[in-house]
Amino acid sequence: HQQGAEGVDVRGLEEGKLFEPRQEPFVPPPIEEVIPPPPEFPADPWQAFLDYMAATEGQESQVKMGLEGHVIERGMHKGKGVAVFTSGGDSQGMNAAVRAVVRMGLYVGARVFFIKEGYQGMVDGGDHIVEATWSSVSGIIHKGGTVIGSARCKDFRDREGRMKAAKNLIKRVSQTWW
C-alpha cells in the first residue's frame, strides 16, 4: 500500500490520472438566476387593493374548489400570503387545524400570518397580525382552546369595519414585505 501523510491510500493518484485540472475558473451565475427576486410590492398597497376591488366588482370569484389529488409542490406559491384566524367558540382540533394550515402554507412558500383574536384582531390590526413560523406552531396541538384566540366582532358586520380590516391586513403585510 502507498499511504499519504494521513494514512490514506493514494494509489492511482499520480498527477493527471484521476483529476483533470480545470481549464477556466468557475464563475457563479448571477444571484437573480439562482434566487428570483420577490414580487414588487405596490407603492400604495391600499390604492392597489381599491383598484382591484373596483375592477373585479360583480365578477365571479377566481377561487377554484375541488383540487383534491393535484400535486402540491414545495415553493409553488412563493410570494403569496395567507392569514389564519379562528372565530366563534372553541372546538376540538382547532390548534391542530391552525398548525396544519401554517405548516402547509410555509411548505408551499407562502407567507403565513396569524390574526390574533379573530375578526376583532383583523379590525384592530397592529400587533394582532403577526407572521407565523414553523416554530410558532410547534407543540400547540396538545393545548386546549385556540392559541391565537377567538373573538366575534360587531364592527366586521358593516362594510366600514371590513374595509378597516382589509386596510390593516394590507398595512401589516406591506410593513413586513421582503
Tab-separated table of N, CA and C in Angstrom:
chain	number	residue	atom	x	y	z
A	1	HIS	N	0.826	-1.196	0.000
A	1	HIS	CA	0.000	0.000	0.000
A	1	HIS	C	0.863	1.249	0.000
A	2	GLN	N	0.460	2.214	-0.798
A	2	GLN	CA	1.065	3.532	-0.705
A	2	GLN	C	0.153	4.372	0.173
A	3	GLN	N	0.724	5.031	1.170
A	3	GLN	CA	-0.108	5.844	2.045
A	3	GLN	C	0.436	7.260	2.099
A	4	GLY	N	-0.514	8.213	2.142
A	4	GLY	CA	-0.160	9.615	2.267
A	4	GLY	C	0.081	9.957	3.726
A	5	ALA	N	0.215	11.250	3.995
A	5	ALA	CA	0.541	11.729	5.338
A	5	ALA	C	-0.514	11.327	6.370
A	6	GLU	N	-1.792	11.285	5.993
A	6	GLU	CA	-2.856	10.944	6.927
A	6	GLU	C	-3.169	9.453	6.920
A	7	GLY	N	-2.382	8.658	6.276
A	7	GLY	CA	-2.645	7.230	6.218
A	7	GLY	C	-3.698	6.856	5.186
A	8	VAL	N	-3.992	7.753	4.264
A	8	VAL	CA	-4.993	7.490	3.235
A	8	VAL	C	-4.318	6.824	2.051
A	9	ASP	N	-4.958	5.821	1.501
A	9	ASP	CA	-4.437	5.114	0.346
A	9	ASP	C	-4.408	6.081	-0.840
A	10	VAL	N	-3.231	6.306	-1.415
A	10	VAL	CA	-3.086	7.270	-2.502
A	10	VAL	C	-2.722	6.601	-3.821
A	11	ARG	N	-2.909	5.277	-3.900
A	11	ARG	CA	-2.602	4.609	-5.164
A	11	ARG	C	-3.470	5.176	-6.282
A	12	GLY	N	-2.912	5.355	-7.405
A	12	GLY	CA	-3.664	5.827	-8.562
A	12	GLY	C	-3.885	7.327	-8.584
A	13	LEU	N	-3.284	8.052	-7.666
A	13	LEU	CA	-3.490	9.495	-7.636
A	13	LEU	C	-2.334	10.253	-8.278
A	14	GLU	N	-1.574	9.565	-9.126
A	14	GLU	CA	-0.496	10.263	-9.805
A	14	GLU	C	-1.102	11.404	-10.619
A	15	GLU	N	-0.329	12.438	-10.803
A	15	GLU	CA	-0.822	13.638	-11.465
A	15	GLU	C	-1.415	13.324	-12.836
A	16	GLY	N	-2.613	13.853	-13.071
A	16	GLY	CA	-3.258	13.714	-14.357
A	16	GLY	C	-4.047	12.441	-14.540
A	17	LYS	N	-3.939	11.476	-13.642
A	17	LYS	CA	-4.650	10.217	-13.835
A	17	LYS	C	-6.130	10.324	-13.482
A	18	LEU	N	-6.429	10.828	-12.285
A	18	LEU	CA	-7.821	10.861	-11.854
A	18	LEU	C	-8.471	12.228	-12.017
A	19	PHE	N	-7.711	13.277	-11.888
A	19	PHE	CA	-8.296	14.609	-11.907
A	19	PHE	C	-7.679	15.426	-13.026
A	20	GLU	N	-8.530	16.023	-13.812
A	20	GLU	CA	-8.085	16.936	-14.858
A	20	GLU	C	-8.115	18.344	-14.265
A	21	PRO	N	-7.068	19.115	-14.453
A	21	PRO	CA	-7.124	20.484	-13.939
A	21	PRO	C	-8.202	21.284	-14.678
A	22	ARG	N	-8.869	22.172	-13.971
A	22	ARG	CA	-9.938	22.988	-14.553
A	22	ARG	C	-9.318	23.963	-15.556
A	23	GLN	N	-9.920	24.028	-16.742
A	23	GLN	CA	-9.414	24.895	-17.797
A	23	GLN	C	-9.736	26.369	-17.525
A	24	GLU	N	-10.994	26.628	-17.064
A	24	GLU	CA	-11.421	28.005	-16.814
A	24	GLU	C	-11.857	28.120	-15.363
A	25	PRO	N	-11.660	29.273	-14.770
A	25	PRO	CA	-12.112	29.430	-13.378
A	25	PRO	C	-13.643	29.389	-13.306
A	26	PHE	N	-14.161	28.859	-12.216
A	26	PHE	CA	-15.603	28.777	-12.013
A	26	PHE	C	-16.159	30.167	-11.736
A	27	VAL	N	-17.179	30.540	-12.488
A	27	VAL	CA	-17.859	31.817	-12.282
A	27	VAL	C	-19.306	31.492	-11.905
A	28	PRO	N	-19.708	31.828	-10.694
A	28	PRO	CA	-21.081	31.508	-10.291
A	28	PRO	C	-22.089	32.315	-11.102
A	29	PRO	N	-23.290	31.763	-11.307
A	29	PRO	CA	-24.315	32.511	-12.048
A	29	PRO	C	-24.796	33.704	-11.223
A	30	PRO	N	-25.386	34.700	-11.877
A	30	PRO	CA	-25.917	35.852	-11.131
A	30	PRO	C	-26.950	35.382	-10.105
A	31	ILE	N	-27.001	36.051	-8.979
A	31	ILE	CA	-27.899	35.658	-7.893
A	31	ILE	C	-29.353	35.636	-8.351
A	32	GLU	N	-29.729	36.505	-9.304
A	32	GLU	CA	-31.101	36.555	-9.797
A	32	GLU	C	-31.501	35.254	-10.484
A	33	GLU	N	-30.527	34.532	-11.048
A	33	GLU	CA	-30.826	33.259	-11.697
A	33	GLU	C	-30.985	32.143	-10.673
A	34	VAL	N	-30.332	32.270	-9.544
A	34	VAL	CA	-30.404	31.245	-8.506
A	34	VAL	C	-31.610	31.478	-7.610
A	35	ILE	N	-31.776	32.705	-7.153
A	35	ILE	CA	-32.897	33.066	-6.289
A	35	ILE	C	-33.640	34.211	-6.965
A	36	PRO	N	-34.842	33.950	-7.466
A	36	PRO	CA	-35.565	35.039	-8.131
A	36	PRO	C	-35.925	36.134	-7.139
A	37	PRO	N	-35.953	37.387	-7.599
A	37	PRO	CA	-36.309	38.468	-6.681
A	37	PRO	C	-37.769	38.331	-6.257
A	38	PRO	N	-38.117	38.809	-5.066
A	38	PRO	CA	-39.514	38.737	-4.643
A	38	PRO	C	-40.366	39.642	-5.517
A	39	PRO	N	-41.655	39.361	-5.591
A	39	PRO	CA	-42.511	40.235	-6.389
A	39	PRO	C	-42.496	41.649	-5.820
A	40	GLU	N	-42.661	42.619	-6.696
A	40	GLU	CA	-42.646	44.006	-6.244
A	40	GLU	C	-43.922	44.315	-5.483
A	41	PHE	N	-43.780	45.066	-4.428
A	41	PHE	CA	-44.943	45.471	-3.649
A	41	PHE	C	-45.362	46.837	-4.160
A	42	PRO	N	-46.664	47.059	-4.370
A	42	PRO	CA	-47.093	48.351	-4.906
A	42	PRO	C	-46.702	49.507	-3.984
A	43	ALA	N	-46.430	50.659	-4.584
A	43	ALA	CA	-46.047	51.834	-3.802
A	43	ALA	C	-47.155	52.215	-2.822
A	44	ASP	N	-48.397	52.112	-3.262
A	44	ASP	CA	-49.542	52.392	-2.387
A	44	ASP	C	-50.428	51.152	-2.373
A	45	PRO	N	-50.158	50.209	-1.458
A	45	PRO	CA	-50.902	48.950	-1.464
A	45	PRO	C	-52.399	49.123	-1.232
A	46	TRP	N	-52.797	50.110	-0.450
A	46	TRP	CA	-54.223	50.320	-0.207
A	46	TRP	C	-54.919	50.749	-1.494
A	47	GLN	N	-54.303	51.649	-2.248
A	47	GLN	CA	-54.904	52.079	-3.505
A	47	GLN	C	-54.935	50.925	-4.504
A	48	ALA	N	-53.904	50.097	-4.510
A	48	ALA	CA	-53.892	48.929	-5.395
A	48	ALA	C	-55.044	47.990	-5.051
A	49	PHE	N	-55.319	47.818	-3.765
A	49	PHE	CA	-56.445	46.984	-3.333
A	49	PHE	C	-57.767	47.581	-3.799
A	50	LEU	N	-57.941	48.893	-3.594
A	50	LEU	CA	-59.182	49.544	-4.017
A	50	LEU	C	-59.367	49.447	-5.528
A	51	ASP	N	-58.284	49.620	-6.290
A	51	ASP	CA	-58.354	49.491	-7.748
A	51	ASP	C	-58.767	48.078	-8.147
A	52	TYR	N	-58.193	47.084	-7.473
A	52	TYR	CA	-58.534	45.690	-7.760
A	52	TYR	C	-60.010	45.429	-7.451
A	53	MET	N	-60.478	45.927	-6.304
A	53	MET	CA	-61.878	45.721	-5.922
A	53	MET	C	-62.816	46.354	-6.945
A	54	ALA	N	-62.476	47.555	-7.415
A	54	ALA	CA	-63.317	48.230	-8.400
A	54	ALA	C	-63.300	47.484	-9.733
A	55	ALA	N	-62.133	46.993	-10.119
A	55	ALA	CA	-62.007	46.303	-11.406
A	55	ALA	C	-62.720	44.956	-11.417
A	56	THR	N	-62.830	44.322	-10.262
A	56	THR	CA	-63.429	42.979	-10.217
A	56	THR	C	-64.841	42.973	-9.642
A	57	GLU	N	-65.401	44.144	-9.395
A	57	GLU	CA	-66.744	44.204	-8.814
A	57	GLU	C	-67.754	43.516	-9.734
A	58	GLY	N	-68.538	42.650	-9.158
A	58	GLY	CA	-69.557	41.928	-9.920
A	58	GLY	C	-69.049	40.689	-10.634
A	59	GLN	N	-67.749	40.470	-10.635
A	59	GLN	CA	-67.203	39.283	-11.290
A	59	GLN	C	-67.273	38.088	-10.355
A	60	GLU	N	-67.322	36.915	-10.960
A	60	GLU	CA	-67.341	35.696	-10.171
A	60	GLU	C	-65.960	35.456	-9.566
A	61	SER	N	-65.927	34.815	-8.426
A	61	SER	CA	-64.676	34.540	-7.721
A	61	SER	C	-63.725	33.725	-8.587
A	62	GLN	N	-62.435	33.977	-8.422
A	62	GLN	CA	-61.406	33.246	-9.156
A	62	GLN	C	-60.969	31.978	-8.432
A	63	VAL	N	-61.500	31.746	-7.238
A	63	VAL	CA	-61.089	30.596	-6.441
A	63	VAL	C	-61.650	29.322	-7.050
A	64	LYS	N	-60.789	28.339	-7.231
A	64	LYS	CA	-61.213	27.045	-7.766
A	64	LYS	C	-61.271	26.044	-6.621
A	65	MET	N	-62.393	25.438	-6.458
A	65	MET	CA	-62.564	24.459	-5.391
A	65	MET	C	-62.417	23.054	-5.976
A	66	GLY	N	-62.183	22.097	-5.095
A	66	GLY	CA	-62.158	20.703	-5.516
A	66	GLY	C	-60.891	20.293	-6.228
A	67	LEU	N	-59.733	20.684	-5.725
A	67	LEU	CA	-58.474	20.315	-6.365
A	67	LEU	C	-57.835	19.097	-5.706
A	68	GLU	N	-58.658	18.265	-5.062
A	68	GLU	CA	-58.123	17.080	-4.407
A	68	GLU	C	-57.368	16.231	-5.425
A	69	GLY	N	-56.269	15.683	-4.997
A	69	GLY	CA	-55.500	14.797	-5.862
A	69	GLY	C	-54.456	15.492	-6.708
A	70	HIS	N	-54.454	16.809	-6.758
A	70	HIS	CA	-53.436	17.515	-7.530
A	70	HIS	C	-52.125	17.527	-6.750
A	71	VAL	N	-51.047	17.581	-7.467
A	71	VAL	CA	-49.727	17.571	-6.849
A	71	VAL	C	-49.468	18.920	-6.182
A	72	ILE	N	-48.986	18.857	-4.959
A	72	ILE	CA	-48.611	20.071	-4.230
A	72	ILE	C	-47.098	20.071	-4.133
A	73	GLU	N	-46.471	21.050	-4.756
A	73	GLU	CA	-45.016	21.097	-4.781
A	73	GLU	C	-44.496	22.153	-3.820
A	74	ARG	N	-43.358	21.850	-3.235
A	74	ARG	CA	-42.704	22.784	-2.322
A	74	ARG	C	-42.405	24.085	-3.072
A	75	GLY	N	-42.785	25.211	-2.490
A	75	GLY	CA	-42.491	26.517	-3.070
A	75	GLY	C	-43.412	26.958	-4.185
A	76	MET	N	-44.463	26.204	-4.484
A	76	MET	CA	-45.303	26.533	-5.638
A	76	MET	C	-46.112	27.825	-5.458
A	77	HIS	N	-46.212	28.325	-4.255
A	77	HIS	CA	-46.952	29.566	-4.008
A	77	HIS	C	-46.062	30.640	-3.391
A	78	LYS	N	-44.791	30.647	-3.767
A	78	LYS	CA	-43.847	31.641	-3.247
A	78	LYS	C	-44.331	33.039	-3.624
A	79	GLY	N	-44.269	33.941	-2.663
A	79	GLY	CA	-44.698	35.313	-2.903
A	79	GLY	C	-46.152	35.568	-2.562
A	80	LYS	N	-46.907	34.521	-2.265
A	80	LYS	CA	-48.304	34.698	-1.881
A	80	LYS	C	-48.396	34.689	-0.365
A	81	GLY	N	-49.531	35.073	0.145
A	81	GLY	CA	-49.713	35.106	1.586
A	81	GLY	C	-51.059	34.549	1.994
A	82	VAL	N	-51.127	34.116	3.227
A	82	VAL	CA	-52.381	33.608	3.785
A	82	VAL	C	-52.447	34.034	5.251
A	83	ALA	N	-53.642	34.402	5.683
A	83	ALA	CA	-53.852	34.767	7.084
A	83	ALA	C	-54.714	33.697	7.735
A	84	VAL	N	-54.364	33.343	8.965
A	84	VAL	CA	-55.074	32.304	9.708
A	84	VAL	C	-55.702	32.943	10.938
A	85	PHE	N	-57.015	32.729	11.106
A	85	PHE	CA	-57.665	33.204	12.321
A	85	PHE	C	-58.787	32.250	12.682
A	86	THR	N	-59.197	32.312	13.931
A	86	THR	CA	-60.305	31.488	14.390
A	86	THR	C	-61.392	32.414	14.909
A	87	SER	N	-62.637	31.984	14.755
A	87	SER	CA	-63.756	32.816	15.162
A	87	SER	C	-64.834	31.944	15.782
A	88	GLY	N	-65.643	32.538	16.634
A	88	GLY	CA	-66.704	31.787	17.290
A	88	GLY	C	-66.157	31.076	18.506
A	89	GLY	N	-66.856	30.061	18.937
A	89	GLY	CA	-66.426	29.328	20.122
A	89	GLY	C	-65.330	28.329	19.809
A	90	ASP	N	-64.647	27.904	20.865
A	90	ASP	CA	-63.593	26.899	20.715
A	90	ASP	C	-64.206	25.536	20.406
A	91	SER	N	-63.453	24.718	19.729
A	91	SER	CA	-63.856	23.330	19.496
A	91	SER	C	-62.601	22.477	19.427
A	92	GLN	N	-62.796	21.180	19.539
A	92	GLN	CA	-61.653	20.274	19.490
A	92	GLN	C	-60.961	20.376	18.142
A	93	GLY	N	-59.664	20.300	18.174
A	93	GLY	CA	-58.887	20.252	16.940
A	93	GLY	C	-58.554	21.588	16.314
A	94	MET	N	-58.932	22.699	16.938
A	94	MET	CA	-58.640	23.999	16.323
A	94	MET	C	-57.140	24.242	16.215
A	95	ASN	N	-56.387	23.913	17.264
A	95	ASN	CA	-54.939	24.119	17.208
A	95	ASN	C	-54.292	23.207	16.176
A	96	ALA	N	-54.798	21.990	16.045
A	96	ALA	CA	-54.265	21.082	15.024
A	96	ALA	C	-54.536	21.639	13.630
A	97	ALA	N	-55.709	22.231	13.437
A	97	ALA	CA	-56.034	22.822	12.139
A	97	ALA	C	-55.154	24.038	11.860
A	98	VAL	N	-54.956	24.886	12.866
A	98	VAL	CA	-54.078	26.059	12.717
A	98	VAL	C	-52.674	25.600	12.352
A	99	ARG	N	-52.184	24.601	13.055
A	99	ARG	CA	-50.840	24.066	12.798
A	99	ARG	C	-50.730	23.530	11.367
A	100	ALA	N	-51.739	22.800	10.925
A	100	ALA	CA	-51.713	22.224	9.575
A	100	ALA	C	-51.705	23.315	8.506
A	101	VAL	N	-52.517	24.344	8.689
A	101	VAL	CA	-52.569	25.435	7.710
A	101	VAL	C	-51.234	26.170	7.657
A	102	VAL	N	-50.657	26.460	8.815
A	102	VAL	CA	-49.375	27.173	8.856
A	102	VAL	C	-48.288	26.342	8.192
A	103	ARG	N	-48.185	25.083	8.563
A	103	ARG	CA	-47.110	24.252	8.007
A	103	ARG	C	-47.261	24.046	6.503
A	104	MET	N	-48.476	23.829	6.027
A	104	MET	CA	-48.665	23.662	4.584
A	104	MET	C	-48.392	24.978	3.863
A	105	GLY	N	-48.840	26.090	4.438
A	105	GLY	CA	-48.566	27.390	3.828
A	105	GLY	C	-47.081	27.651	3.686
A	106	LEU	N	-46.330	27.366	4.740
A	106	LEU	CA	-44.880	27.553	4.689
A	106	LEU	C	-44.240	26.588	3.699
A	107	TYR	N	-44.744	25.361	3.640
A	107	TYR	CA	-44.201	24.353	2.725
A	107	TYR	C	-44.323	24.806	1.271
A	108	VAL	N	-45.467	25.399	0.922
A	108	VAL	CA	-45.659	25.819	-0.465
A	108	VAL	C	-45.067	27.197	-0.743
A	109	GLY	N	-44.404	27.795	0.253
A	109	GLY	CA	-43.687	29.043	0.024
A	109	GLY	C	-44.466	30.306	0.315
A	110	ALA	N	-45.670	30.180	0.840
A	110	ALA	CA	-46.467	31.368	1.145
A	110	ALA	C	-46.004	31.985	2.467
A	111	ARG	N	-46.263	33.249	2.615
A	111	ARG	CA	-46.058	33.897	3.912
A	111	ARG	C	-47.349	33.714	4.683
A	112	VAL	N	-47.230	33.283	5.926
A	112	VAL	CA	-48.404	32.976	6.733
A	112	VAL	C	-48.465	33.944	7.914
A	113	PHE	N	-49.641	34.491	8.141
A	113	PHE	CA	-49.855	35.428	9.239
A	113	PHE	C	-50.943	34.901	10.164
A	114	PHE	N	-50.732	35.086	11.461
A	114	PHE	CA	-51.781	34.841	12.447
A	114	PHE	C	-52.562	36.135	12.614
A	115	ILE	N	-53.867	36.013	12.748
A	115	ILE	CA	-54.678	37.139	13.190
A	115	ILE	C	-55.195	36.745	14.562
A	116	LYS	N	-54.611	37.357	15.569
A	116	LYS	CA	-54.994	37.023	16.944
A	116	LYS	C	-56.355	37.637	17.271
A	117	GLU	N	-57.142	36.889	17.979
A	117	GLU	CA	-58.486	37.294	18.414
A	117	GLU	C	-59.469	37.452	17.259
A	118	GLY	N	-59.360	36.611	16.248
A	118	GLY	CA	-60.367	36.507	15.193
A	118	GLY	C	-60.660	37.796	14.450
A	119	TYR	N	-61.964	37.989	14.143
A	119	TYR	CA	-62.377	39.172	13.390
A	119	TYR	C	-62.016	40.464	14.120
A	120	GLN	N	-62.088	40.456	15.443
A	120	GLN	CA	-61.752	41.658	16.214
A	120	GLN	C	-60.291	42.044	15.988
A	121	GLY	N	-59.409	41.058	15.956
A	121	GLY	CA	-57.997	41.322	15.704
A	121	GLY	C	-57.746	41.868	14.311
A	122	MET	N	-58.561	41.424	13.353
A	122	MET	CA	-58.425	41.925	11.988
A	122	MET	C	-58.819	43.401	11.927
A	123	VAL	N	-59.901	43.755	12.610
A	123	VAL	CA	-60.360	45.146	12.618
A	123	VAL	C	-59.403	46.026	13.424
A	124	ASP	N	-58.893	45.511	14.546
A	124	ASP	CA	-57.974	46.288	15.386
A	124	ASP	C	-56.595	46.436	14.753
A	125	GLY	N	-56.131	45.422	14.020
A	125	GLY	CA	-54.841	45.476	13.336
A	125	GLY	C	-53.664	45.515	14.288
A	126	GLY	N	-52.582	46.161	13.865
A	126	GLY	CA	-51.381	46.301	14.690
A	126	GLY	C	-50.778	44.976	15.097
A	127	ASP	N	-50.535	44.821	16.400
A	127	ASP	CA	-49.887	43.614	16.919
A	127	ASP	C	-50.790	42.388	16.900
A	128	HIS	N	-52.033	42.552	16.479
A	128	HIS	CA	-52.919	41.394	16.355
A	128	HIS	C	-52.600	40.587	15.093
A	129	ILE	N	-51.846	41.166	14.181
A	129	ILE	CA	-51.474	40.482	12.937
A	129	ILE	C	-49.969	40.245	12.976
A	130	VAL	N	-49.576	38.981	13.128
A	130	VAL	CA	-48.155	38.634	13.255
A	130	VAL	C	-47.810	37.500	12.299
A	131	GLU	N	-46.578	37.512	11.830
A	131	GLU	CA	-46.145	36.461	10.911
A	131	GLU	C	-45.917	35.160	11.679
A	132	ALA	N	-46.409	34.073	11.118
A	132	ALA	CA	-46.269	32.750	11.730
A	132	ALA	C	-45.016	32.068	11.193
A	133	THR	N	-44.416	31.243	12.022
A	133	THR	CA	-43.246	30.467	11.627
A	133	THR	C	-43.487	29.007	11.976
A	134	TRP	N	-42.597	28.156	11.496
A	134	TRP	CA	-42.688	26.735	11.801
A	134	TRP	C	-42.658	26.525	13.314
A	135	SER	N	-41.760	27.238	13.986
A	135	SER	CA	-41.632	27.047	15.437
A	135	SER	C	-42.815	27.631	16.211
A	136	SER	N	-43.524	28.593	15.634
A	136	SER	CA	-44.654	29.180	16.363
A	136	SER	C	-45.827	28.216	16.489
A	137	VAL	N	-45.824	27.131	15.718
A	137	VAL	CA	-46.899	26.138	15.836
A	137	VAL	C	-46.402	24.808	16.389
A	138	SER	N	-45.131	24.755	16.760
A	138	SER	CA	-44.604	23.527	17.354
A	138	SER	C	-45.172	23.371	18.758
A	139	GLY	N	-45.688	22.223	19.053
A	139	GLY	CA	-46.181	21.923	20.387
A	139	GLY	C	-47.527	22.529	20.741
A	140	ILE	N	-48.343	22.929	19.753
A	140	ILE	CA	-49.630	23.551	20.092
A	140	ILE	C	-50.800	22.577	20.058
A	141	ILE	N	-50.626	21.405	19.440
A	141	ILE	CA	-51.798	20.538	19.270
A	141	ILE	C	-52.289	19.926	20.575
A	142	HIS	N	-51.490	19.959	21.614
A	142	HIS	CA	-51.917	19.404	22.895
A	142	HIS	C	-52.544	20.461	23.800
A	143	LYS	N	-52.551	21.701	23.346
A	143	LYS	CA	-53.111	22.781	24.159
A	143	LYS	C	-54.609	22.903	23.890
A	144	GLY	N	-55.341	23.317	24.901
A	144	GLY	CA	-56.777	23.494	24.747
A	144	GLY	C	-57.117	24.829	24.112
A	145	GLY	N	-58.330	24.956	23.646
A	145	GLY	CA	-58.793	26.205	23.044
A	145	GLY	C	-58.104	26.467	21.726
A	146	THR	N	-57.831	27.716	21.469
A	146	THR	CA	-57.093	28.096	20.270
A	146	THR	C	-55.980	29.053	20.683
A	147	VAL	N	-54.760	28.748	20.314
A	147	VAL	CA	-53.605	29.529	20.771
A	147	VAL	C	-53.584	30.945	20.210
A	148	ILE	N	-54.330	31.205	19.139
A	148	ILE	CA	-54.334	32.556	18.571
A	148	ILE	C	-55.558	33.356	19.012
A	149	GLY	N	-56.375	32.771	19.858
A	149	GLY	CA	-57.536	33.485	20.372
A	149	GLY	C	-58.676	33.506	19.376
A	150	SER	N	-59.839	33.820	19.872
A	150	SER	CA	-61.030	33.799	19.043
A	150	SER	C	-61.999	34.847	19.558
A	151	ALA	N	-62.495	35.701	18.682
A	151	ALA	CA	-63.462	36.710	19.109
A	151	ALA	C	-64.362	37.094	17.944
A	152	ARG	N	-65.604	37.288	18.249
A	152	ARG	CA	-66.532	37.824	17.252
A	152	ARG	C	-66.336	39.342	17.217
A	153	CYS	N	-66.909	39.978	16.216
A	153	CYS	CA	-66.696	41.422	16.099
A	153	CYS	C	-67.894	42.060	15.411
A	154	LYS	N	-68.581	42.919	16.140
A	154	LYS	CA	-69.748	43.605	15.583
A	154	LYS	C	-69.339	44.523	14.424
A	155	ASP	N	-68.180	45.186	14.556
A	155	ASP	CA	-67.714	46.114	13.514
A	155	ASP	C	-67.537	45.424	12.164
A	156	PHE	N	-67.147	44.144	12.168
A	156	PHE	CA	-66.868	43.442	10.918
A	156	PHE	C	-68.139	43.197	10.102
A	157	ARG	N	-69.290	43.306	10.728
A	157	ARG	CA	-70.555	43.080	10.013
A	157	ARG	C	-70.867	44.214	9.039
A	158	ASP	N	-70.298	45.382	9.270
A	158	ASP	CA	-70.525	46.537	8.399
A	158	ASP	C	-69.389	46.669	7.387
A	159	ARG	N	-69.710	47.238	6.229
A	159	ARG	CA	-68.697	47.431	5.183
A	159	ARG	C	-67.519	48.253	5.709
A	160	GLU	N	-67.805	49.275	6.486
A	160	GLU	CA	-66.737	50.129	7.021
A	160	GLU	C	-65.756	49.315	7.868
A	161	GLY	N	-66.273	48.417	8.682
A	161	GLY	CA	-65.419	47.562	9.510
A	161	GLY	C	-64.594	46.598	8.674
A	162	ARG	N	-65.208	46.046	7.627
A	162	ARG	CA	-64.475	45.122	6.748
A	162	ARG	C	-63.382	45.848	5.968
A	163	MET	N	-63.663	47.077	5.552
A	163	MET	CA	-62.644	47.858	4.848
A	163	MET	C	-61.491	48.209	5.788
A	164	LYS	N	-61.815	48.497	7.041
A	164	LYS	CA	-60.765	48.770	8.025
A	164	LYS	C	-59.904	47.525	8.220
A	165	ALA	N	-60.552	46.358	8.285
A	165	ALA	CA	-59.814	45.099	8.429
A	165	ALA	C	-58.907	44.870	7.222
A	166	ALA	N	-59.430	45.109	6.016
A	166	ALA	CA	-58.628	44.929	4.802
A	166	ALA	C	-57.427	45.873	4.814
A	167	LYS	N	-57.657	47.109	5.224
A	167	LYS	CA	-56.563	48.084	5.280
A	167	LYS	C	-55.498	47.643	6.285
A	168	ASN	N	-55.930	47.114	7.433
A	168	ASN	CA	-54.971	46.635	8.436
A	168	ASN	C	-54.142	45.472	7.905
A	169	LEU	N	-54.781	44.560	7.188
A	169	LEU	CA	-54.046	43.424	6.618
A	169	LEU	C	-53.011	43.903	5.607
A	170	ILE	N	-53.433	44.782	4.718
A	170	ILE	CA	-52.518	45.296	3.693
A	170	ILE	C	-51.376	46.075	4.340
A	171	LYS	N	-51.700	46.880	5.331
A	171	LYS	CA	-50.672	47.666	6.023
A	171	LYS	C	-49.644	46.750	6.675
A	172	ARG	N	-50.106	45.722	7.359
A	172	ARG	CA	-49.195	44.817	8.074
A	172	ARG	C	-48.303	44.052	7.102
A	173	VAL	N	-48.886	43.556	6.030
A	173	VAL	CA	-48.092	42.806	5.060
A	173	VAL	C	-47.077	43.720	4.388
A	174	SER	N	-47.473	44.955	4.073
A	174	SER	CA	-46.532	45.872	3.414
A	174	SER	C	-45.397	46.271	4.351
A	175	GLN	N	-45.638	46.279	5.663
A	175	GLN	CA	-44.578	46.602	6.627
A	175	GLN	C	-43.550	45.483	6.725
A	176	THR	N	-43.974	44.267	6.458
A	176	THR	CA	-43.075	43.121	6.623
A	176	THR	C	-42.683	42.503	5.297
A	177	TRP	N	-42.994	43.179	4.174
A	177	TRP	CA	-42.655	42.617	2.862
A	177	TRP	C	-41.153	42.519	2.742
A	178	TRP	N	-40.675	41.518	2.091
A	178	TRP	CA	-39.249	41.220	1.993
A	178	TRP	C	-38.465	42.468	2.082
